[in-house]
Amino acid sequence: MKFKKVLALVLTGAMLLSVVGCSSKKTSDTTEPPATSSEEKKLVVGYAQLGAESEWRTACTNSIKGEAEKRGIDLKFSDAQQKQENQIKAIRTFIAQKVDVIGVSPVVESGWETVFKEVKDAGIPLVLVDRKADVPEDLYVSFLGSDFKEEGRKAADEMATLIGGKGNIVELQGTVGSSAAVDRQSGFAEVLAEKYPDIKIIKSQTGDFTRAKGKEVMEAFLKSDGENITALYSHNDDMAIGAIQAIEEYGKKPGEDIKIVSVDAVKGAFEAMIAGKLNVTVECNPLLGPQFFDVAEDIVAGKTVQKYIPSEEGVYRQDTAAKDLPSRKY
Ligand code: AHR
């Protein structure tokens, strides 16, 4: 009997000890810093890129992807191949994935209101990158990118200097309905109307921001007006590079017989300037990754961000191209 009592006491003690042991282990498990508590939650960002149509766009995409990797951001990236419906699909996927922030480079200006409202209703902040969208301001938090109208204005002044304020221009426009094309066209036209009445735009057509289309449209311009063209204004360098080929095949010297002003300032433009085939390129900065993720992180941290964050850009000419090229980042 005595032995039984002792055994019972020993067993109870052992059980108690094991319970204490278990519970203390449990406590230390939850207080140990495992995956959830001390590891910072990765920022998840969806980016609806519009396409891969130009050297500029490739540089922009690389900047976004590279910066996300550097900061350890979980980037969900989509390339819409210049189709608005693909961008809208991508945005809806990002909503379903409950990402923290959505970035969009809208291929065209119009047609965004419905999907942007869906983003807002889902409580996800939206940032416009590179191109604007024609929507009420409460549907996006911030827009960061270039002043395309100003680029068009700068291009017009450069053109006037090149051709002595007089001559016939053909214009290669970017994607129809894109803010880049709309504003570069109107900025250029505005300055001609204000200051240079003797410069006329005799032909203007889209080349969709690609080299292939730029060449094709320039061939058509040359066919109809070949002997009457003083200069080409191209909304981007890729189309200008395509047009240079067309001009050479037609038997004229690009940069001499037909002066050329374009926009972007990608490396290909510097190479063309060094070869004497392009005269001026107005800079449009594609390295938007650092700014975009600064804004995304600030928004998530609850900080106030600017509604418009402009890029700083210059103008590059043939005479300094060889000196400038080595320091170009895109
Ligand atoms: O939106 C920026 C424009 O898009 C660039 O100037 C052009 O090269 C690109 O395709």
Short mmCIF file of C-alpha atoms and ligand atoms in Angstrom, two decimals:
data_model
loop_
_atom_site.label_atom_id
_atom_site.label_comp_id
_atom_site.label_asym_id
_atom_site.label_seq_id
_atom_site.Cartn_x
_atom_site.Cartn_y
_atom_site.Cartn_z
CA MET A 1 0.00 0.00 0.00
CA LYS A 2 2.77 2.31 0.92
CA PHE A 3 4.60 1.35 -2.27
CA LYS A 4 1.44 2.06 -4.36
CA LYS A 5 1.15 5.52 -2.80
CA VAL A 6 4.77 6.30 -3.60
CA LEU A 7 4.33 5.08 -7.18
CA ALA A 8 1.22 7.22 -7.63
CA LEU A 9 3.07 10.26 -6.37
CA VAL A 10 6.01 9.62 -8.69
CA LEU A 11 3.71 9.17 -11.71
CA THR A 12 1.72 12.34 -10.95
CA GLY A 13 4.97 14.26 -10.60
CA ALA A 14 6.24 12.88 -13.89
CA MET A 15 3.03 13.83 -15.69
CA LEU A 16 3.10 17.30 -14.21
CA LEU A 17 6.68 17.70 -15.30
CA SER A 18 5.86 16.54 -18.81
CA VAL A 19 2.92 18.98 -19.03
CA VAL A 20 5.11 21.84 -17.81
CA GLY A 21 7.78 20.73 -20.25
CA CYS A 22 5.29 20.68 -23.12
CA SER A 23 3.79 24.01 -22.30
CA SER A 24 7.15 25.66 -21.84
CA LYS A 25 8.24 24.26 -25.20
CA LYS A 26 5.05 25.60 -26.75
CA THR A 27 5.75 29.03 -25.30
CA SER A 28 9.28 29.10 -26.58
CA ASP A 29 8.10 27.89 -30.03
CA THR A 30 5.76 30.81 -30.44
CA THR A 31 8.14 33.37 -29.02
CA GLU A 32 11.09 32.17 -31.08
CA PRO A 33 11.41 34.40 -34.09
CA PRO A 34 10.21 32.08 -36.86
CA ALA A 35 9.12 32.87 -40.39
CA THR A 36 6.06 34.89 -39.45
CA SER A 37 6.92 37.20 -36.60
CA SER A 38 10.39 38.60 -37.11
CA GLU A 39 10.92 38.02 -40.85
CA GLU A 40 9.64 41.04 -42.75
CA LYS A 41 6.75 40.32 -45.08
CA LYS A 42 7.88 40.75 -48.68
CA LEU A 43 6.22 43.56 -50.59
CA VAL A 44 4.20 42.08 -53.46
CA VAL A 45 3.92 44.34 -56.51
CA GLY A 46 2.11 43.72 -59.79
CA TYR A 47 3.45 45.55 -62.84
CA ALA A 48 1.47 45.67 -66.06
CA GLN A 49 4.08 46.60 -68.66
CA LEU A 50 2.67 47.56 -72.06
CA GLY A 51 5.05 45.66 -74.33
CA ALA A 52 8.58 45.24 -75.64
CA GLU A 53 8.30 47.45 -78.72
CA SER A 54 11.52 49.47 -78.43
CA GLU A 55 15.04 49.72 -77.02
CA TRP A 56 13.57 52.23 -74.54
CA ARG A 57 10.93 49.76 -73.34
CA THR A 58 13.55 47.05 -72.82
CA ALA A 59 15.57 49.45 -70.68
CA CYS A 60 12.44 50.34 -68.71
CA THR A 61 11.56 46.68 -68.08
CA ASN A 62 15.12 45.88 -67.04
CA SER A 63 15.09 48.78 -64.63
CA ILE A 64 11.84 47.60 -63.01
CA LYS A 65 12.93 43.94 -62.77
CA GLY A 66 16.46 44.73 -61.62
CA GLU A 67 15.30 47.10 -58.88
CA ALA A 68 12.69 44.62 -57.59
CA GLU A 69 15.37 41.96 -57.31
CA LYS A 70 17.75 44.34 -55.54
CA ARG A 71 15.13 45.23 -52.93
CA GLY A 72 13.81 41.66 -52.44
CA ILE A 73 10.37 42.63 -53.74
CA ASP A 74 8.06 39.89 -55.02
CA LEU A 75 7.35 41.28 -58.51
CA LYS A 76 4.53 39.90 -60.62
CA PHE A 77 5.38 41.14 -64.11
CA SER A 78 3.24 41.04 -67.22
CA ASP A 79 4.06 42.07 -70.82
CA ALA A 80 0.88 43.03 -72.71
CA GLN A 81 2.42 43.05 -76.20
CA GLN A 82 1.00 46.51 -76.88
CA LYS A 83 -2.59 45.33 -76.29
CA GLN A 84 -4.81 47.13 -73.80
CA GLU A 85 -6.99 44.05 -73.22
CA ASN A 86 -3.91 42.12 -72.09
CA GLN A 87 -3.03 44.88 -69.62
CA ILE A 88 -6.58 44.86 -68.24
CA LYS A 89 -6.42 41.06 -67.80
CA ALA A 90 -3.10 41.37 -65.98
CA ILE A 91 -4.51 44.03 -63.64
CA ARG A 92 -7.48 41.78 -62.79
CA THR A 93 -5.09 38.93 -62.05
CA PHE A 94 -3.11 41.21 -59.69
CA ILE A 95 -6.37 42.09 -57.90
CA ALA A 96 -7.17 38.38 -57.47
CA GLN A 97 -3.65 37.81 -56.16
CA LYS A 98 -4.19 40.61 -53.61
CA VAL A 99 -0.88 42.33 -54.39
CA ASP A 100 0.15 45.30 -52.23
CA VAL A 101 0.62 47.82 -55.06
CA ILE A 102 -0.08 47.83 -58.81
CA GLY A 103 2.02 49.69 -61.38
CA VAL A 104 0.78 50.25 -64.94
CA SER A 105 2.28 51.80 -68.06
CA PRO A 106 -0.94 52.39 -70.00
CA VAL A 107 -0.50 51.60 -73.69
CA VAL A 108 -3.20 54.16 -74.62
CA GLU A 109 -4.80 56.97 -72.63
CA SER A 110 -8.48 56.03 -72.74
CA GLY A 111 -10.53 53.04 -71.58
CA TRP A 112 -9.13 52.54 -68.06
CA GLU A 113 -11.85 53.80 -65.77
CA THR A 114 -13.69 50.50 -65.14
CA VAL A 115 -10.64 48.44 -64.27
CA PHE A 116 -9.01 51.23 -62.24
CA LYS A 117 -12.24 51.46 -60.20
CA GLU A 118 -11.97 47.72 -59.55
CA VAL A 119 -8.44 48.27 -58.26
CA LYS A 120 -9.63 51.08 -56.01
CA ASP A 121 -12.55 49.00 -54.69
CA ALA A 122 -10.10 46.22 -53.85
CA GLY A 123 -8.15 48.74 -51.75
CA ILE A 124 -4.98 48.40 -53.82
CA PRO A 125 -2.97 51.57 -54.52
CA LEU A 126 -2.29 52.16 -58.22
CA VAL A 127 0.74 53.97 -59.67
CA LEU A 128 0.95 55.13 -63.29
CA VAL A 129 4.44 54.69 -64.68
CA ASP A 130 5.79 56.31 -67.86
CA ARG A 131 2.46 56.99 -69.64
CA LYS A 132 -0.65 58.77 -68.41
CA ALA A 133 -4.24 57.52 -68.44
CA ASP A 134 -7.26 59.69 -69.00
CA VAL A 135 -9.03 58.99 -65.68
CA PRO A 136 -10.14 61.02 -62.63
CA GLU A 137 -7.21 61.71 -60.31
CA ASP A 138 -8.69 59.77 -57.40
CA LEU A 139 -8.22 56.50 -59.31
CA TYR A 140 -4.44 56.52 -58.98
CA VAL A 141 -2.05 57.54 -56.23
CA SER A 142 0.83 58.86 -58.28
CA PHE A 143 2.09 59.27 -61.84
CA LEU A 144 5.81 59.13 -62.51
CA GLY A 145 7.36 59.70 -65.88
CA SER A 146 8.31 62.23 -68.52
CA ASP A 147 6.65 65.39 -69.70
CA PHE A 148 6.02 64.24 -73.27
CA LYS A 149 4.66 67.61 -74.35
CA GLU A 150 7.86 69.28 -73.25
CA GLU A 151 9.82 66.69 -75.24
CA GLY A 152 7.79 67.66 -78.33
CA ARG A 153 8.49 71.35 -77.68
CA LYS A 154 12.23 70.77 -77.30
CA ALA A 155 12.21 68.69 -80.51
CA ALA A 156 10.58 71.57 -82.42
CA ASP A 157 13.18 74.11 -81.31
CA GLU A 158 15.98 71.71 -82.20
CA MET A 159 14.40 71.09 -85.60
CA ALA A 160 14.06 74.80 -86.32
CA THR A 161 17.73 75.38 -85.50
CA LEU A 162 18.78 72.48 -87.74
CA ILE A 163 16.84 73.56 -90.82
CA GLY A 164 17.10 77.33 -90.35
CA GLY A 165 13.44 77.85 -89.47
CA LYS A 166 12.16 76.75 -92.88
CA GLY A 167 11.21 73.49 -94.59
CA ASN A 168 8.95 70.48 -94.96
CA ILE A 169 8.71 67.96 -92.15
CA VAL A 170 7.44 64.39 -92.15
CA GLU A 171 6.43 63.02 -88.78
CA LEU A 172 6.52 59.45 -87.50
CA GLN A 173 4.04 59.22 -84.66
CA GLY A 174 4.08 56.71 -81.83
CA THR A 175 1.22 54.37 -80.93
CA VAL A 176 -2.14 55.96 -81.77
CA GLY A 177 -3.91 57.16 -78.64
CA SER A 178 -0.87 56.83 -76.35
CA SER A 179 0.00 59.81 -74.18
CA ALA A 180 3.56 59.68 -75.55
CA ALA A 181 2.33 60.13 -79.14
CA VAL A 182 -0.47 62.59 -78.37
CA ASP A 183 1.72 64.94 -76.32
CA ARG A 184 4.84 64.71 -78.46
CA GLN A 185 2.76 65.62 -81.47
CA SER A 186 0.92 68.52 -79.82
CA GLY A 187 4.03 69.94 -78.10
CA PHE A 188 5.89 69.98 -81.44
CA ALA A 189 2.96 71.46 -83.37
CA GLU A 190 2.39 74.13 -80.71
CA VAL A 191 5.93 75.48 -80.98
CA LEU A 192 5.84 75.49 -84.78
CA ALA A 193 2.58 77.45 -84.69
CA GLU A 194 3.95 79.92 -82.13
CA LYS A 195 7.42 80.53 -83.54
CA TYR A 196 8.14 78.95 -86.91
CA PRO A 197 5.45 79.69 -89.51
CA ASP A 198 7.72 78.57 -92.36
CA ILE A 199 8.04 75.01 -91.14
CA LYS A 200 5.28 72.77 -92.44
CA ILE A 201 4.35 69.22 -91.48
CA ILE A 202 3.54 67.68 -94.85
CA LYS A 203 2.94 64.07 -93.73
CA SER A 204 2.25 62.53 -90.34
CA GLN A 205 1.54 58.86 -89.68
CA THR A 206 1.99 56.28 -86.95
CA GLY A 207 4.91 53.87 -86.89
CA ASP A 208 3.73 52.37 -83.59
CA PHE A 209 7.10 53.06 -81.90
CA THR A 210 8.77 50.13 -83.72
CA ARG A 211 11.74 50.03 -86.11
CA ALA A 212 9.94 47.86 -88.65
CA LYS A 213 6.93 50.18 -88.90
CA GLY A 214 9.14 53.28 -88.86
CA LYS A 215 10.96 51.94 -91.91
CA GLU A 216 7.74 50.96 -93.67
CA VAL A 217 6.06 54.35 -93.16
CA MET A 218 9.20 56.28 -94.11
CA GLU A 219 9.36 54.28 -97.35
CA ALA A 220 5.81 55.43 -98.12
CA PHE A 221 6.69 59.08 -97.28
CA LEU A 222 9.70 58.89 -99.61
CA LYS A 223 7.67 57.33 -102.37
CA SER A 224 5.12 60.14 -102.34
CA ASP A 225 7.28 63.14 -101.31
CA GLY A 226 10.89 61.98 -101.57
CA GLU A 227 12.23 65.14 -103.21
CA ASN A 228 10.24 67.45 -101.02
CA ILE A 229 11.26 66.35 -97.50
CA THR A 230 13.59 68.61 -95.53
CA ALA A 231 13.51 66.70 -92.25
CA LEU A 232 11.98 63.91 -90.18
CA TYR A 233 10.55 64.28 -86.69
CA SER A 234 10.23 60.82 -85.10
CA HIS A 235 8.46 60.23 -81.78
CA ASN A 236 11.13 57.70 -80.82
CA ASP A 237 14.63 56.57 -81.74
CA ASP A 238 13.59 53.10 -82.88
CA MET A 239 11.33 54.47 -85.61
CA ALA A 240 14.07 56.94 -86.60
CA ILE A 241 16.56 54.08 -86.92
CA GLY A 242 14.09 52.20 -89.14
CA ALA A 243 13.57 55.38 -91.19
CA ILE A 244 17.34 55.85 -91.59
CA GLN A 245 17.47 52.51 -93.39
CA ALA A 246 14.58 53.54 -95.64
CA ILE A 247 16.29 56.85 -96.51
CA GLU A 248 19.55 55.07 -97.37
CA GLU A 249 17.75 52.53 -99.52
CA TYR A 250 16.02 55.42 -101.30
CA GLY A 251 19.46 56.83 -102.12
CA LYS A 252 19.63 59.83 -99.78
CA LYS A 253 21.88 60.58 -96.84
CA PRO A 254 20.05 60.56 -93.48
CA GLY A 255 21.29 63.35 -91.23
CA GLU A 256 22.43 65.39 -94.25
CA ASP A 257 19.91 65.33 -97.11
CA ILE A 258 17.13 64.70 -94.63
CA LYS A 259 17.75 65.98 -91.09
CA ILE A 260 16.39 63.88 -88.24
CA VAL A 261 15.23 64.74 -84.72
CA SER A 262 13.88 61.97 -82.53
CA VAL A 263 13.07 61.21 -78.89
CA ASP A 264 14.46 58.78 -76.24
CA ALA A 265 18.28 59.05 -76.31
CA VAL A 266 18.90 55.30 -76.32
CA LYS A 267 22.37 53.99 -77.19
CA GLY A 268 21.28 53.15 -80.75
CA ALA A 269 20.58 56.85 -81.30
CA PHE A 270 24.07 57.81 -80.12
CA GLU A 271 25.58 55.27 -82.52
CA ALA A 272 23.49 56.76 -85.36
CA MET A 273 24.60 60.28 -84.38
CA ILE A 274 28.25 59.23 -84.30
CA ALA A 275 27.75 57.82 -87.83
CA GLY A 276 26.30 61.22 -88.84
CA LYS A 277 22.88 59.72 -89.67
CA LEU A 278 20.79 61.24 -86.87
CA ASN A 279 21.05 64.86 -85.77
CA VAL A 280 19.39 65.23 -82.38
CA THR A 281 17.70 63.05 -79.80
CA VAL A 282 15.60 64.46 -76.96
CA GLU A 283 15.98 62.40 -73.81
CA CYS A 284 13.16 60.37 -72.27
CA ASN A 285 14.35 58.50 -69.20
CA PRO A 286 13.29 54.81 -69.01
CA LEU A 287 15.14 54.00 -65.76
CA LEU A 288 12.02 54.26 -63.64
CA GLY A 289 12.54 51.22 -61.38
CA PRO A 290 14.11 53.00 -58.37
CA GLN A 291 11.50 55.78 -58.36
CA PHE A 292 8.63 53.34 -58.80
CA PHE A 293 9.62 51.13 -55.87
CA ASP A 294 10.42 54.18 -53.69
CA VAL A 295 6.84 55.29 -54.28
CA ALA A 296 5.41 51.78 -53.73
CA GLU A 297 7.29 51.40 -50.43
CA ASP A 298 6.27 54.86 -49.27
CA ILE A 299 2.61 54.18 -50.03
CA VAL A 300 2.66 50.92 -48.08
CA ALA A 301 4.42 52.69 -45.20
CA GLY A 302 1.55 55.18 -45.13
CA LYS A 303 3.64 58.12 -46.30
CA THR A 304 2.25 60.84 -48.54
CA VAL A 305 3.59 60.71 -52.09
CA GLN A 306 3.59 63.34 -54.82
CA LYS A 307 0.79 63.16 -57.39
CA TYR A 308 3.26 63.76 -60.24
CA ILE A 309 6.93 62.81 -60.10
CA PRO A 310 8.65 64.21 -63.22
CA SER A 311 11.79 62.76 -64.81
CA GLU A 312 14.77 65.02 -65.47
CA GLU A 313 15.89 64.93 -69.07
CA GLY A 314 18.26 66.60 -71.54
CA VAL A 315 18.86 67.00 -75.26
CA TYR A 316 21.74 65.30 -77.10
CA ARG A 317 23.28 66.37 -80.40
CA GLN A 318 25.67 64.92 -82.98
CA ASP A 319 28.67 67.05 -81.98
CA THR A 320 28.95 65.54 -78.49
CA ALA A 321 27.59 62.02 -79.21
CA ALA A 322 30.97 60.24 -79.15
CA LYS A 323 31.83 61.83 -75.80
CA ASP A 324 28.36 61.13 -74.37
CA LEU A 325 27.94 57.49 -75.44
CA PRO A 326 30.29 55.80 -72.92
CA SER A 327 28.36 57.21 -69.97
CA ARG A 328 24.91 56.29 -71.27
CA LYS A 329 23.15 53.68 -69.15
CA TYR A 330 20.59 52.58 -71.75
O1 AHR B 1 6.22 55.82 -73.41
C1 AHR B 1 7.54 56.03 -73.76
C2 AHR B 1 7.75 55.66 -75.19
O2 AHR B 1 7.37 54.33 -75.41
C3 AHR B 1 9.17 55.74 -75.67
O3 AHR B 1 9.55 56.98 -76.12
C4 AHR B 1 9.12 54.78 -76.80
O4 AHR B 1 10.36 54.42 -77.31
C5 AHR B 1 8.40 53.69 -76.16
O5 AHR B 1 8.03 52.68 -76.94
#
